[in-house]
Amino acid sequence: MSAVDLVKNDYVILAKLDEVADLARTNSMWYLSFGLACCAVEMIHAAMPRYDMERFGMIPRASPRQADLMIVAGTLTNKMAPAI
């Protein structure tokens, strides 16, 4: 059985804090927003307090190495595609 053990009551789960933190880190999406046109403004707006994607675990990253997802917002031309 894993470290998460169910108790007699289905509403209670016992787990170590480190394992819960690891679970939250592995299931949160870190994204890199690559804006090419005015669509990038909409991506920035999605990260602002009105929609606040961070409350769902989506954290913006500044480096592609740290990101799980790269959002290319805008028109991508054939000439620019190899660079991305």
Tab-separated table of N, CA and C in Angstrom:
chain	number	residue	atom	x	y	z
A	1	MET	N	0.847	-1.183	0.000
A	1	MET	CA	0.000	0.000	0.000
A	1	MET	C	0.890	1.244	0.000
A	2	SER	N	0.425	2.297	-0.597
A	2	SER	CA	1.210	3.530	-0.678
A	2	SER	C	1.210	4.252	0.656
A	3	ALA	N	1.882	5.377	0.679
A	3	ALA	CA	1.980	6.167	1.908
A	3	ALA	C	0.655	6.808	2.280
A	4	VAL	N	-0.234	6.923	1.306
A	4	VAL	CA	-1.556	7.487	1.591
A	4	VAL	C	-2.462	6.335	2.022
A	5	ASP	N	-2.817	6.315	3.286
A	5	ASP	CA	-3.650	5.239	3.831
A	5	ASP	C	-5.042	5.770	4.131
A	6	LEU	N	-6.037	5.035	3.657
A	6	LEU	CA	-7.414	5.419	3.964
A	6	LEU	C	-7.773	4.937	5.364
A	7	VAL	N	-8.445	5.775	6.098
A	7	VAL	CA	-8.914	5.418	7.431
A	7	VAL	C	-10.318	4.841	7.284
A	8	LYS	N	-10.907	4.357	8.356
A	8	LYS	CA	-12.252	3.767	8.311
A	8	LYS	C	-13.249	4.713	7.660
A	9	ASN	N	-13.098	5.980	7.939
A	9	ASN	CA	-13.977	6.990	7.363
A	9	ASN	C	-13.446	7.359	5.977
A	10	ASP	N	-14.293	7.401	4.970
A	10	ASP	CA	-13.858	7.713	3.604
A	10	ASP	C	-13.459	9.173	3.423
A	11	TYR	N	-13.767	10.014	4.390
A	11	TYR	CA	-13.482	11.434	4.259
A	11	TYR	C	-12.136	11.825	4.838
A	12	VAL	N	-11.404	10.894	5.403
A	12	VAL	CA	-10.125	11.196	6.049
A	12	VAL	C	-9.023	10.424	5.348
A	13	ILE	N	-7.953	11.119	4.990
A	13	ILE	CA	-6.789	10.490	4.374
A	13	ILE	C	-5.570	10.889	5.189
A	14	LEU	N	-4.763	9.919	5.567
A	14	LEU	CA	-3.527	10.196	6.287
A	14	LEU	C	-2.367	10.123	5.309
A	15	ALA	N	-1.510	11.114	5.334
A	15	ALA	CA	-0.351	11.135	4.450
A	15	ALA	C	0.730	11.997	5.067
A	16	LYS	N	1.954	11.788	4.618
A	16	LYS	CA	3.067	12.627	5.066
A	16	LYS	C	3.027	13.937	4.288
A	17	LEU	N	3.436	15.015	4.939
A	17	LEU	CA	3.397	16.334	4.307
A	17	LEU	C	4.309	16.393	3.083
A	18	ASP	N	5.466	15.750	3.144
A	18	ASP	CA	6.383	15.752	1.999
A	18	ASP	C	5.755	15.091	0.777
A	19	GLU	N	5.024	14.014	1.000
A	19	GLU	CA	4.406	13.311	-0.124
A	19	GLU	C	3.243	14.098	-0.716
A	20	VAL	N	2.524	14.814	0.121
A	20	VAL	CA	1.442	15.667	-0.382
A	20	VAL	C	2.022	16.826	-1.186
A	21	ALA	N	3.130	17.399	-0.710
A	21	ALA	CA	3.784	18.486	-1.446
A	21	ALA	C	4.331	17.984	-2.779
A	22	ASP	N	4.905	16.777	-2.797
A	22	ASP	CA	5.393	16.203	-4.051
A	22	ASP	C	4.250	15.940	-5.025
A	23	LEU	N	3.127	15.484	-4.509
A	23	LEU	CA	1.955	15.252	-5.353
A	23	LEU	C	1.461	16.555	-5.972
A	24	ALA	N	1.464	17.622	-5.191
A	24	ALA	CA	1.039	18.927	-5.710
A	24	ALA	C	2.011	19.438	-6.762
A	25	ARG	N	3.305	19.203	-6.562
A	25	ARG	CA	4.301	19.662	-7.542
A	25	ARG	C	4.221	18.876	-8.843
A	26	THR	N	4.003	17.583	-8.752
A	26	THR	CA	3.972	16.772	-9.972
A	26	THR	C	2.704	16.986	-10.778
A	27	ASN	N	1.633	17.396	-10.148
A	27	ASN	CA	0.376	17.580	-10.867
A	27	ASN	C	0.087	19.024	-11.236
A	28	SER	N	0.973	19.936	-10.917
A	28	SER	CA	0.759	21.326	-11.313
A	28	SER	C	1.463	21.578	-12.645
A	29	MET	N	0.830	22.353	-13.487
A	29	MET	CA	1.348	22.624	-14.820
A	29	MET	C	2.129	23.930	-14.810
A	30	TRP	N	3.391	23.859	-15.187
A	30	TRP	CA	4.209	25.063	-15.315
A	30	TRP	C	4.266	25.395	-16.798
A	31	TYR	N	3.872	26.605	-17.138
A	31	TYR	CA	3.778	26.957	-18.554
A	31	TYR	C	4.692	28.126	-18.903
A	32	LEU	N	5.060	28.172	-20.159
A	32	LEU	CA	5.835	29.272	-20.721
A	32	LEU	C	4.966	29.912	-21.787
A	33	SER	N	4.676	31.170	-21.635
A	33	SER	CA	3.858	31.884	-22.607
A	33	SER	C	4.778	32.583	-23.598
A	34	PHE	N	4.685	32.176	-24.859
A	34	PHE	CA	5.502	32.758	-25.918
A	34	PHE	C	4.567	33.547	-26.820
A	35	GLY	N	4.555	34.858	-26.657
A	35	GLY	CA	3.623	35.699	-27.389
A	35	GLY	C	4.208	36.241	-28.670
A	36	LEU	N	3.471	36.090	-29.762
A	36	LEU	CA	3.930	36.573	-31.059
A	36	LEU	C	3.147	37.783	-31.554
A	37	ALA	N	1.982	37.988	-31.048
A	37	ALA	CA	1.151	39.095	-31.520
A	37	ALA	C	0.255	39.544	-30.374
A	38	CYS	N	-0.869	40.106	-30.717
A	38	CYS	CA	-1.781	40.607	-29.688
A	38	CYS	C	-2.387	39.482	-28.859
A	39	CYS	N	-2.283	38.238	-29.303
A	39	CYS	CA	-2.794	37.103	-28.526
A	39	CYS	C	-2.038	36.948	-27.212
A	40	ALA	N	-0.814	37.428	-27.162
A	40	ALA	CA	-0.026	37.347	-25.933
A	40	ALA	C	-0.647	38.185	-24.826
A	41	VAL	N	-1.309	39.266	-25.190
A	41	VAL	CA	-1.975	40.104	-24.193
A	41	VAL	C	-3.093	39.312	-23.522
A	42	GLU	N	-3.784	38.472	-24.281
A	42	GLU	CA	-4.837	37.643	-23.703
A	42	GLU	C	-4.258	36.598	-22.755
A	43	MET	N	-3.092	36.065	-23.069
A	43	MET	CA	-2.451	35.107	-22.165
A	43	MET	C	-2.016	35.791	-20.875
A	44	ILE	N	-1.518	37.003	-20.976
A	44	ILE	CA	-1.136	37.758	-19.782
A	44	ILE	C	-2.376	38.044	-18.943
A	45	HIS	N	-3.470	38.355	-19.609
A	45	HIS	CA	-4.713	38.641	-18.902
A	45	HIS	C	-5.215	37.406	-18.142
A	46	ALA	N	-4.985	36.219	-18.688
A	46	ALA	CA	-5.424	34.990	-18.017
A	46	ALA	C	-4.652	34.735	-16.731
A	47	ALA	N	-3.464	35.281	-16.613
A	47	ALA	CA	-2.656	35.105	-15.401
A	47	ALA	C	-2.912	36.194	-14.363
A	48	MET	N	-3.699	37.181	-14.713
A	48	MET	CA	-3.983	38.275	-13.777
A	48	MET	C	-5.050	37.860	-12.752
A	49	PRO	N	-5.280	38.686	-11.742
A	49	PRO	CA	-6.157	38.296	-10.628
A	49	PRO	C	-7.591	37.923	-10.993
A	50	ARG	N	-8.123	38.422	-12.090
A	50	ARG	CA	-9.518	38.095	-12.403
A	50	ARG	C	-9.705	36.606	-12.699
A	51	TYR	N	-8.765	36.002	-13.432
A	51	TYR	CA	-8.852	34.577	-13.747
A	51	TYR	C	-7.893	33.753	-12.895
A	52	ASP	N	-6.717	34.270	-12.598
A	52	ASP	CA	-5.751	33.716	-11.651
A	52	ASP	C	-5.528	32.213	-11.832
A	53	MET	N	-4.751	31.847	-12.846
A	53	MET	CA	-4.469	30.441	-13.102
A	53	MET	C	-3.599	29.817	-12.021
A	54	GLU	N	-2.905	30.627	-11.225
A	54	GLU	CA	-2.048	30.077	-10.180
A	54	GLU	C	-2.840	29.367	-9.092
A	55	ARG	N	-4.076	29.731	-8.889
A	55	ARG	CA	-4.865	29.037	-7.866
A	55	ARG	C	-5.192	27.616	-8.281
A	56	PHE	N	-5.066	27.298	-9.569
A	56	PHE	CA	-5.253	25.936	-10.055
A	56	PHE	C	-3.926	25.202	-10.212
A	57	GLY	N	-2.836	25.835	-9.800
A	57	GLY	CA	-1.530	25.196	-9.874
A	57	GLY	C	-0.759	25.484	-11.143
A	58	MET	N	-1.280	26.321	-12.022
A	58	MET	CA	-0.566	26.665	-13.249
A	58	MET	C	0.331	27.857	-12.967
A	59	ILE	N	1.628	27.630	-12.995
A	59	ILE	CA	2.595	28.644	-12.613
A	59	ILE	C	3.393	29.051	-13.850
A	60	PRO	N	3.458	30.349	-14.163
A	60	PRO	CA	4.254	30.771	-15.323
A	60	PRO	C	5.747	30.658	-15.035
A	61	ARG	N	6.502	30.228	-16.018
A	61	ARG	CA	7.951	30.098	-15.908
A	61	ARG	C	8.599	30.990	-16.951
A	62	ALA	N	9.826	31.380	-16.709
A	62	ALA	CA	10.533	32.260	-17.636
A	62	ALA	C	11.461	31.490	-18.564
A	63	SER	N	11.701	30.234	-18.284
A	63	SER	CA	12.640	29.441	-19.065
A	63	SER	C	11.947	28.198	-19.630
A	64	PRO	N	12.226	27.838	-20.880
A	64	PRO	CA	11.632	26.617	-21.441
A	64	PRO	C	12.079	25.349	-20.713
A	65	ARG	N	13.246	25.375	-20.089
A	65	ARG	CA	13.719	24.196	-19.357
A	65	ARG	C	12.859	23.891	-18.140
A	66	GLN	N	12.307	24.917	-17.540
A	66	GLN	CA	11.505	24.730	-16.337
A	66	GLN	C	10.034	24.482	-16.656
A	67	ALA	N	9.626	24.726	-17.878
A	67	ALA	CA	8.202	24.664	-18.230
A	67	ALA	C	7.795	23.263	-18.679
A	68	ASP	N	6.562	22.885	-18.346
A	68	ASP	CA	5.968	21.642	-18.824
A	68	ASP	C	5.209	21.856	-20.130
A	69	LEU	N	4.785	23.075	-20.366
A	69	LEU	CA	3.936	23.409	-21.504
A	69	LEU	C	4.385	24.740	-22.085
A	70	MET	N	4.461	24.818	-23.399
A	70	MET	CA	4.804	26.079	-24.061
A	70	MET	C	3.596	26.527	-24.870
A	71	ILE	N	3.051	27.670	-24.516
A	71	ILE	CA	1.884	28.211	-25.199
A	71	ILE	C	2.370	29.242	-26.207
A	72	VAL	N	2.186	28.952	-27.487
A	72	VAL	CA	2.564	29.883	-28.547
A	72	VAL	C	1.295	30.616	-28.945
A	73	ALA	N	1.164	31.841	-28.476
A	73	ALA	CA	-0.038	32.635	-28.724
A	73	ALA	C	0.235	33.601	-29.864
A	74	GLY	N	-0.438	33.400	-30.975
A	74	GLY	CA	-0.260	34.269	-32.129
A	74	GLY	C	-0.029	33.458	-33.388
A	75	THR	N	0.251	34.146	-34.462
A	75	THR	CA	0.471	33.503	-35.754
A	75	THR	C	1.923	33.081	-35.873
A	76	LEU	N	2.141	31.802	-36.097
A	76	LEU	CA	3.483	31.254	-36.251
A	76	LEU	C	3.738	31.021	-37.736
A	77	THR	N	4.707	31.714	-38.289
A	77	THR	CA	5.016	31.573	-39.710
A	77	THR	C	5.983	30.416	-39.928
A	78	ASN	N	6.083	29.962	-41.163
A	78	ASN	CA	7.005	28.872	-41.499
A	78	ASN	C	8.455	29.276	-41.270
A	79	LYS	N	8.761	30.533	-41.455
A	79	LYS	CA	10.127	31.012	-41.277
A	79	LYS	C	10.532	31.019	-39.799
A	80	MET	N	9.575	31.253	-38.919
A	80	MET	CA	9.870	31.333	-37.495
A	80	MET	C	9.785	29.973	-36.795
A	81	ALA	N	9.114	29.005	-37.396
A	81	ALA	CA	8.870	27.712	-36.749
A	81	ALA	C	10.142	26.972	-36.327
A	82	PRO	N	11.211	26.920	-37.133
A	82	PRO	CA	12.409	26.203	-36.669
A	82	PRO	C	13.056	26.826	-35.427
A	83	ALA	N	12.914	28.108	-35.255
A	83	ALA	CA	13.507	28.763	-34.088
A	83	ALA	C	12.781	28.397	-32.804
A	84	ILE	N	11.512	28.113	-32.930
A	84	ILE	CA	10.730	27.763	-31.735
A	84	ILE	C	10.864	26.290	-31.466
